[in-house]
Coordinates of C-alpha atoms in Angstrom, one line a residue:
M1 CA 28.5 -9.7 -24.7
D2 CA 30.1 -8.5 -21.4
G3 CA 29.5 -10.7 -18.3
F4 CA 26.6 -10.2 -16.0
D5 CA 26.7 -9.4 -12.3
L6 CA 24.1 -12.1 -11.5
V7 CA 22.1 -14.8 -13.2
I8 CA 19.1 -16.3 -11.5
R9 CA 18.6 -19.8 -12.9
G10 CA 16.0 -22.5 -13.0
G11 CA 12.9 -20.6 -11.9
D12 CA 9.6 -19.7 -13.6
A13 CA 9.1 -16.0 -14.0
I14 CA 5.9 -14.0 -14.4
L15 CA 6.8 -12.0 -17.5
P16 CA 4.7 -9.2 -18.9
G17 CA 2.3 -10.4 -21.7
Q18 CA 3.6 -14.0 -21.3
G19 CA 2.7 -15.1 -17.9
R20 CA 4.5 -18.0 -16.2
T21 CA 7.6 -18.7 -18.2
A22 CA 10.6 -21.0 -17.6
C23 CA 13.6 -18.7 -18.0
D24 CA 16.9 -17.4 -16.5
I25 CA 17.2 -13.8 -15.5
A26 CA 20.5 -11.8 -16.1
V27 CA 21.3 -8.7 -14.1
R28 CA 23.8 -6.0 -14.7
D29 CA 24.3 -2.7 -12.9
G30 CA 21.2 -3.2 -10.9
R31 CA 18.9 -3.7 -13.9
I32 CA 17.5 -6.7 -15.7
A33 CA 19.9 -7.1 -18.6
A34 CA 18.4 -10.1 -20.4
I35 CA 15.7 -12.8 -20.2
L36 CA 17.5 -16.0 -21.2
A37 CA 16.4 -19.4 -22.2
P38 CA 16.7 -21.9 -19.5
G39 CA 20.4 -23.0 -19.2
E40 CA 21.6 -20.5 -21.8
A41 CA 25.3 -19.8 -21.5
A42 CA 25.9 -16.5 -19.7
P43 CA 29.1 -15.6 -17.8
A44 CA 28.3 -14.0 -14.5
R45 CA 30.0 -13.1 -11.3
E46 CA 27.3 -14.9 -9.3
E47 CA 24.7 -17.5 -10.1
I48 CA 21.9 -18.5 -7.8
S49 CA 19.3 -21.3 -8.2
A50 CA 15.6 -20.6 -8.2
R51 CA 14.7 -24.1 -9.0
G52 CA 11.2 -24.9 -7.8
L53 CA 10.4 -21.2 -7.3
V54 CA 8.3 -18.7 -9.1
I55 CA 9.8 -15.2 -9.6
L56 CA 7.4 -12.3 -9.3
P57 CA 8.3 -8.7 -9.9
G58 CA 9.0 -7.2 -6.5
A59 CA 5.8 -5.9 -5.0
I60 CA 5.3 -2.1 -4.8
D61 CA 3.2 -1.0 -1.8
V62 CA 1.9 2.4 -2.5
H63 CA -0.2 2.8 0.7
L64 CA 1.4 2.7 4.1
H65 CA 2.4 5.0 7.0
L66 CA 6.0 5.1 8.0
G67 CA 6.3 6.8 11.4
H68 CA 8.0 6.6 14.8
G69 CA 6.4 4.8 17.6
K70 CA 2.7 5.8 17.8
D71 CA 3.3 8.8 15.6
I72 CA 2.5 7.8 12.0
S73 CA 3.4 11.1 10.4
R74 CA 7.0 10.4 9.4
P75 CA 10.2 8.4 10.4
R76 CA 12.3 10.2 12.9
V77 CA 15.3 7.8 13.1
A78 CA 17.0 5.3 10.8
A79 CA 15.7 2.4 12.8
D80 CA 12.1 3.3 11.8
A81 CA 12.9 2.6 8.2
D82 CA 15.1 -0.3 9.0
R83 CA 12.3 -2.3 10.8
E84 CA 9.5 -1.5 8.4
T85 CA 11.5 -2.2 5.3
A86 CA 12.7 -5.5 6.8
A87 CA 9.0 -6.3 7.2
A88 CA 8.4 -5.3 3.6
A89 CA 11.1 -7.6 2.3
R90 CA 9.5 -10.5 4.2
G91 CA 6.3 -9.7 2.3
G92 CA 8.0 -9.5 -1.1
V93 CA 7.8 -5.7 -1.1
T94 CA 10.8 -4.2 -2.8
T95 CA 9.6 -0.6 -3.1
F96 CA 7.1 1.3 -1.0
V97 CA 5.6 4.8 -1.1
P98 CA 4.5 6.0 2.4
Y99 CA 2.2 9.0 3.1
L100 CA 4.1 11.9 4.6
M101 CA 2.0 13.9 7.0
A102 CA 2.8 17.3 8.4
S103 CA 1.3 20.7 9.3
E104 CA 4.3 22.6 8.0
P105 CA 5.2 23.0 4.3
F106 CA 6.9 19.8 3.0
E107 CA 9.8 21.7 1.6
T108 CA 10.9 22.4 5.2
I109 CA 11.2 18.7 6.2
F110 CA 11.5 16.8 2.9
D111 CA 15.4 16.5 2.8
T112 CA 15.5 15.4 6.4
V113 CA 12.8 12.8 6.0
V114 CA 14.5 11.3 2.9
G115 CA 17.9 11.3 4.6
V116 CA 16.6 9.5 7.6
T117 CA 14.7 7.0 5.5
E118 CA 17.8 6.3 3.3
Q119 CA 19.9 5.7 6.4
G120 CA 17.8 2.7 7.4
A121 CA 16.0 1.6 4.3
R122 CA 16.6 -1.8 2.9
I123 CA 14.3 -1.3 -0.1
D124 CA 13.6 1.7 -2.5
F125 CA 11.0 4.2 -1.6
G126 CA 9.0 7.3 -2.6
Y127 CA 6.7 9.6 -0.7
H128 CA 3.2 10.9 -1.2
F129 CA 2.3 14.2 0.5
I130 CA -0.9 14.6 2.6
I131 CA -2.2 18.1 1.7
S132 CA -3.9 19.8 4.5
T133 CA -2.9 23.5 4.6
E134 CA -2.9 26.5 2.3
D135 CA 0.9 26.5 2.2
Q136 CA 1.0 22.9 1.2
L137 CA -1.6 23.5 -1.4
A138 CA 0.5 26.3 -2.9
G139 CA 3.5 24.0 -3.0
V140 CA 1.8 21.3 -5.2
P141 CA 3.5 22.5 -8.4
A142 CA 6.9 22.4 -6.8
Y143 CA 6.2 19.0 -5.2
I144 CA 5.5 17.5 -8.6
R145 CA 8.2 19.3 -10.5
D146 CA 11.1 19.4 -8.0
Y147 CA 10.5 16.5 -5.6
G148 CA 9.1 13.8 -7.9
A149 CA 6.1 13.4 -5.6
P150 CA 3.0 13.8 -7.9
S151 CA 0.4 12.1 -5.7
F152 CA -1.5 13.8 -2.9
K153 CA -3.7 12.4 -0.2
I154 CA -6.5 14.4 1.3
F155 CA -8.5 13.4 4.4
M156 CA -12.0 14.2 3.4
N157 CA -13.1 13.4 7.0
N158 CA -11.0 16.2 8.5
R159 CA -13.9 18.5 9.5
G160 CA -15.3 19.8 12.7
G161 CA -12.0 19.2 14.5
E162 CA -11.7 15.6 13.3
G163 CA -8.2 16.1 12.1
A164 CA -6.9 17.2 15.5
R165 CA -6.1 13.6 16.4
L166 CA -3.5 13.7 13.6
G167 CA -2.5 17.3 14.2
L168 CA -4.1 18.6 11.0
P169 CA -6.5 21.4 10.4
D170 CA -10.1 21.2 9.0
I171 CA -10.7 21.2 5.3
D172 CA -13.8 21.0 3.0
D173 CA -14.8 20.1 -0.5
G174 CA -13.7 23.5 -1.7
F175 CA -10.2 22.6 -0.7
L176 CA -10.6 19.2 -2.5
L177 CA -11.7 21.1 -5.6
R178 CA -8.6 23.4 -5.5
L179 CA -6.3 20.5 -4.9
S180 CA -7.9 18.7 -7.9
E181 CA -7.4 21.7 -10.1
A182 CA -3.7 22.1 -9.1
A183 CA -3.2 18.3 -9.7
A184 CA -4.8 18.6 -13.1
T185 CA -2.8 21.6 -14.2
H186 CA 0.6 20.3 -13.1
G187 CA 0.5 16.6 -13.7
G188 CA -0.6 15.3 -10.3
M189 CA -3.2 12.9 -8.9
V190 CA -5.5 13.1 -5.9
C191 CA -5.8 10.2 -3.4
P192 CA -8.7 10.8 -1.0
H193 CA -9.5 9.1 2.2
P194 CA -13.2 8.8 1.5
E195 CA -15.5 9.1 4.5
T196 CA -18.3 11.6 4.9
I197 CA -17.7 12.4 8.6
E198 CA -20.9 14.4 9.2
L199 CA -22.8 11.2 8.5
A200 CA -20.4 9.2 10.8
W201 CA -21.0 11.7 13.6
V202 CA -24.7 11.1 13.6
L203 CA -24.4 7.4 13.5
R204 CA -21.6 7.3 16.1
E205 CA -23.9 9.1 18.6
R206 CA -26.7 6.7 18.0
V207 CA -24.6 3.6 18.1
K208 CA -22.7 4.7 21.2
A209 CA -25.9 5.4 23.0
A210 CA -27.0 1.9 22.3
D211 CA -23.7 0.3 23.0
P212 CA -21.8 2.6 25.3
D213 CA -19.2 -0.1 26.4
G214 CA -18.5 -1.2 22.8
R215 CA -19.5 -4.8 23.5
G216 CA -20.4 -5.2 19.8
G217 CA -16.7 -4.8 18.9
L218 CA -16.1 -4.7 15.2
A219 CA -19.8 -4.8 14.3
T220 CA -20.3 -1.7 16.5
W221 CA -17.4 0.1 14.8
N222 CA -18.8 -0.8 11.3
A223 CA -22.2 0.6 12.3
T224 CA -20.7 4.0 13.1
R225 CA -19.1 4.3 9.6
P226 CA -21.1 1.9 7.4
P227 CA -20.5 1.5 3.6
F228 CA -22.7 4.3 2.5
V229 CA -20.5 6.8 4.5
E230 CA -17.6 5.6 2.3
A231 CA -19.5 5.3 -0.9
D232 CA -20.9 8.9 -0.6
A233 CA -17.4 10.3 -0.2
V234 CA -16.1 8.2 -3.1
Q235 CA -18.8 9.4 -5.5
R236 CA -18.3 13.0 -4.4
A237 CA -14.5 12.9 -4.8
A238 CA -14.8 11.2 -8.2
Y239 CA -17.3 13.9 -9.4
I240 CA -15.1 16.8 -8.2
A241 CA -11.9 15.4 -9.5
H242 CA -13.4 14.6 -12.9
T243 CA -14.9 18.0 -13.2
A244 CA -11.4 19.5 -12.4
G245 CA -9.7 17.2 -14.9
A246 CA -7.6 15.3 -12.3
P247 CA -7.1 11.5 -12.0
L248 CA -8.3 10.0 -8.8
Y249 CA -6.8 7.2 -6.8
V250 CA -9.3 5.8 -4.3
V251 CA -7.4 4.3 -1.3
H252 CA -8.4 1.3 0.8
T253 CA -11.8 0.5 -0.9
S254 CA -13.5 -1.6 1.8
S255 CA -17.1 -2.2 0.7
A256 CA -19.2 -3.3 -2.3
E257 CA -21.0 0.0 -2.1
A258 CA -17.9 2.1 -2.4
L259 CA -16.6 -0.1 -5.2
E260 CA -19.8 0.3 -7.2
A261 CA -19.9 4.1 -6.6
A262 CA -16.4 4.4 -8.1
L263 CA -17.2 2.1 -11.0
R264 CA -20.2 4.2 -12.0
H265 CA -17.9 7.2 -12.3
R266 CA -15.3 5.2 -14.2
R267 CA -17.9 4.1 -16.7
A268 CA -19.0 7.7 -17.1
G269 CA -15.5 8.6 -18.2
A270 CA -13.7 9.7 -15.0
R271 CA -10.1 8.5 -14.4
V272 CA -10.6 6.5 -11.3
H273 CA -8.0 4.1 -10.0
L274 CA -9.1 1.7 -7.3
E275 CA -7.1 0.2 -4.4
T276 CA -8.1 -2.3 -1.7
C277 CA -6.1 -3.8 1.2
P278 CA -5.4 -7.3 2.3
H279 CA -7.4 -7.0 5.6
Y280 CA -10.5 -6.1 3.6
L281 CA -10.0 -9.3 1.6
T282 CA -9.5 -11.6 4.5
H283 CA -11.2 -10.2 7.6
D284 CA -14.8 -9.1 8.4
I285 CA -16.8 -8.0 11.5
G286 CA -17.0 -11.6 12.6
W287 CA -13.3 -11.9 13.2
A288 CA -12.5 -13.2 16.7
G289 CA -9.5 -10.8 17.2
G290 CA -11.9 -8.0 18.2
D291 CA -10.5 -4.5 18.8
M292 CA -7.2 -5.4 17.2
G293 CA -9.2 -5.2 13.9
K294 CA -10.4 -1.6 14.4
I295 CA -9.5 0.2 11.1
N296 CA -10.8 3.2 9.2
P297 CA -12.8 2.4 7.0
P298 CA -14.0 -0.5 9.2
L299 CA -13.8 -4.2 8.4
R300 CA -17.1 -5.0 6.7
E301 CA -19.5 -7.9 6.1
A302 CA -18.4 -11.2 4.6
A303 CA -20.3 -10.3 1.4
D304 CA -18.2 -7.1 1.0
R305 CA -15.1 -9.2 1.3
E306 CA -16.1 -11.5 -1.5
R307 CA -17.2 -8.7 -3.8
L308 CA -13.7 -7.2 -3.4
W309 CA -12.1 -10.5 -4.4
Q310 CA -14.3 -10.6 -7.5
G311 CA -13.4 -7.1 -8.3
L312 CA -9.7 -8.1 -8.0
I313 CA -10.1 -11.1 -10.2
D314 CA -12.2 -9.2 -12.8
G315 CA -9.8 -6.3 -13.1
E316 CA -12.1 -3.7 -11.6
I317 CA -9.7 -3.1 -8.7
D318 CA -6.3 -2.0 -9.8
T319 CA -4.0 -2.4 -6.9
V320 CA -3.6 -3.9 -3.4
G321 CA -1.8 -1.7 -0.8
T322 CA -1.3 -2.6 2.8
D323 CA -2.3 0.6 4.6
H324 CA 0.4 -0.6 7.0
V325 CA 0.4 1.2 10.4
H326 CA 3.1 0.1 12.8
R327 CA 1.8 1.4 16.1
D328 CA 2.3 -1.3 18.7
L329 CA -0.5 -3.4 20.3
S330 CA -0.9 -1.0 23.3
S331 CA -2.6 1.4 20.8
K332 CA -5.5 -1.1 20.8
D333 CA -6.2 -0.8 24.5
G334 CA -9.4 0.6 26.0
G335 CA -12.1 -1.1 23.9
I336 CA -13.5 -0.4 20.5
W337 CA -14.3 3.3 21.3
A338 CA -10.7 4.1 22.5
A339 CA -8.6 1.8 20.3
S340 CA -6.5 3.4 17.6
P341 CA -7.4 2.5 14.0
G342 CA -5.0 0.7 11.7
C343 CA -2.9 -2.5 11.6
P344 CA 0.4 -3.7 10.2
G345 CA 0.4 -5.6 7.0
L346 CA 3.7 -5.3 5.0
E347 CA 5.1 -8.8 5.8
T348 CA 2.0 -10.6 4.7
L349 CA 1.2 -8.8 1.4
L350 CA 2.3 -11.5 -1.1
P351 CA 1.5 -14.4 1.2
V352 CA -2.2 -13.3 1.5
L353 CA -2.6 -12.9 -2.3
L354 CA -0.9 -16.2 -3.0
S355 CA -2.7 -18.2 -0.3
E356 CA -6.2 -16.6 -0.2
G357 CA -6.2 -15.4 -3.8
H358 CA -4.2 -17.7 -6.0
H359 CA -4.7 -21.0 -4.2
K360 CA -8.2 -20.6 -2.8
R361 CA -9.9 -18.5 -5.4
G362 CA -7.9 -19.0 -8.6
L363 CA -6.4 -15.5 -8.9
P364 CA -4.0 -15.9 -11.7
L365 CA -0.3 -15.2 -11.0
D366 CA -0.2 -12.6 -13.6
R367 CA -3.0 -10.8 -11.8
V368 CA -1.0 -11.0 -8.6
A369 CA 1.9 -9.4 -10.4
A370 CA -0.4 -6.8 -11.9
V371 CA -2.1 -5.6 -8.7
T372 CA 1.1 -5.7 -6.6
A373 CA 3.7 -4.4 -9.1
G374 CA 2.6 -3.5 -12.7
N375 CA -0.4 -1.4 -11.9
P376 CA 1.1 0.4 -8.9
A377 CA 4.2 1.2 -11.0
R378 CA 2.1 2.5 -13.9
I379 CA -0.4 4.4 -11.9
M380 CA 2.0 6.0 -9.4
G381 CA 4.7 7.0 -11.9
L382 CA 7.3 4.3 -11.3
G383 CA 6.9 2.4 -14.6
H384 CA 10.0 3.9 -16.0
V385 CA 12.2 1.9 -13.5
K386 CA 10.0 -0.7 -11.8
G387 CA 6.9 -2.9 -11.9
A388 CA 7.8 -5.8 -14.3
I389 CA 10.5 -8.4 -15.1
A390 CA 11.7 -6.9 -18.3
P391 CA 15.1 -5.8 -19.7
G392 CA 16.0 -2.2 -18.7
L393 CA 14.0 -2.1 -15.5
D394 CA 15.3 -2.4 -12.0
A395 CA 16.0 -6.0 -11.0
D396 CA 13.4 -6.0 -8.2
L397 CA 12.3 -9.6 -7.7
A398 CA 10.5 -11.8 -5.2
L399 CA 11.2 -15.5 -5.3
V400 CA 8.3 -17.4 -3.9
D401 CA 7.7 -21.0 -3.0
L402 CA 4.0 -21.5 -4.1
D403 CA 3.7 -24.8 -2.2
A404 CA 5.2 -23.8 1.2
V405 CA 2.7 -24.2 4.0
W406 CA 3.5 -22.1 7.1
T407 CA 1.8 -20.5 10.0
M408 CA 2.2 -16.8 11.1
E409 CA 3.2 -16.5 14.7
R410 CA 3.7 -13.3 16.8
A411 CA 7.4 -14.3 17.3
D412 CA 7.9 -14.1 13.5
V413 CA 6.7 -10.5 13.3
V414 CA 9.5 -8.2 12.1
S415 CA 7.6 -4.8 12.1
S416 CA 8.0 -2.7 15.2
A417 CA 4.2 -3.1 15.6
G418 CA 5.1 -6.4 17.2
Y419 CA 1.8 -8.1 16.2
S420 CA -0.2 -9.2 13.1
I421 CA -3.8 -9.7 12.5
Y422 CA -2.7 -13.0 10.8
E423 CA -1.3 -14.6 13.9
G424 CA -2.2 -18.3 13.9
E425 CA -3.2 -18.2 10.2
T426 CA -1.8 -20.9 7.9
F427 CA -0.6 -19.7 4.5
K428 CA 0.2 -21.6 1.4
G429 CA 2.9 -19.6 -0.5
R430 CA 6.0 -18.0 1.0
V431 CA 8.6 -15.4 -0.1
R432 CA 11.9 -17.1 0.1
S433 CA 14.2 -14.4 -1.3
A434 CA 13.9 -10.8 -2.5
F435 CA 16.2 -8.6 -4.5
V436 CA 16.2 -4.8 -4.9
R437 CA 18.2 -3.6 -7.9
G438 CA 19.9 -7.0 -8.1
R439 CA 21.1 -7.1 -4.5
P440 CA 19.6 -9.4 -2.0
V441 CA 17.5 -8.1 0.9
L442 CA 16.0 -11.4 1.8
R443 CA 17.9 -14.6 1.0
D444 CA 16.6 -18.1 1.7
D445 CA 14.2 -16.8 4.4
A446 CA 16.8 -14.7 6.2
L447 CA 17.0 -10.9 6.2
V448 CA 20.3 -9.6 4.8
D449 CA 21.8 -7.2 7.3
A450 CA 24.1 -5.6 4.6
A451 CA 21.0 -4.3 2.9
V452 CA 20.4 -1.7 5.7
G453 CA 20.9 1.8 4.2
T454 CA 21.0 0.7 0.6
G455 CA 17.4 1.8 -0.3
R456 CA 17.1 4.9 -2.4
Y457 CA 14.5 7.6 -3.0
V458 CA 12.9 7.2 -6.4
R459 CA 11.4 10.3 -8.1
R460 CA 8.1 9.6 -9.8
R461 CA 6.3 11.1 -12.8
L462 CA 2.8 10.2 -13.7
P463 CA 2.0 8.9 -17.2
A464 CA 0.3 11.4 -19.6
G465 CA -3.4 11.1 -19.9

């Protein structure tokens, strides 16, 4: 056998179908070449020790917004990708798939966006397209076929001028139906932002009249867009997509009601994949951080949080994505009514699941690997190259110290957001090193500067059926 480029020795890896397994991992040409018995002879140009560490497949974050400053639509300069992929590496994320937002046809900007991202990216990436115009809808077949981008977000709440904040036009359920039909015909998937905005308008008017200064903070915001607003849109999207024959990927499930609505359609035969986010697993309307926690959908009640954890443990929820937004803290100024929604989350993805999930709630490590790597890869069309520690797949790895206890401080934040909703929180479990295609992007807690510009665009194709 020819020598290997790298052998990682002495760790326990989370292997598909086997769970936690003591083994050595051999890498050649950026891919996993062999899973070796501990200490097995294997000539290599480099060996590193993972003694005392657990090796997870690198996390794949399939829900985030990569923008420029307060503009979340797209990266404009290489530094945008540099900062956010650095944050990703800290969180054990070795591939991410941001949502690309525009009012023009994506074919007019795609090459530029990919080029800018590749100039700064430390990790691999894809893109979803947010479909909002007739020209974009007409481009769906080409986006799937020629761009390797088969997943399409739609803001179900963009009605009555609601999309103007994002520079997008109004749409309706007829547009959702036509997008679902196009996805079904050409091998795509629909990813709705599920909120019935007409209901939210009525509630917002009532709540604002009762609390014009927003003194109720996160509870007030939740009251304007309560769980049934989310659940109604989830059941509507699932019904429409199922009727059209398209798979549905429900983003940022935040409430027990929305989860149950999706599960009813899944049990009835619809292809419904479910995602939640770390902030819905760890924060609720009682959080002391106040307006910093304004998000859409809103943070919910503690009971919703625990129901989502149970869904994650039981396998009802398929993935955890960060919905990372890297607007800086000034975007939260002006009180709950004026603050911009969204928060950063890339650099705490695996730490949250290890600390709050594995250690506190018994979430098995193979479930951590499934919801952060295996399922996102399979569902989003990356399973041919990523998502597991197995020969032939990219050597994307996160080496974690399960017993490391540490506290998140604002000074530690890498993202250009410059803050975290986890400041002051103590975690148990830390990403020590991360590798993308066998090259280090994080090594012994330190970011690797040489990784800048080495990330590559990955074309995706959804699994049949």
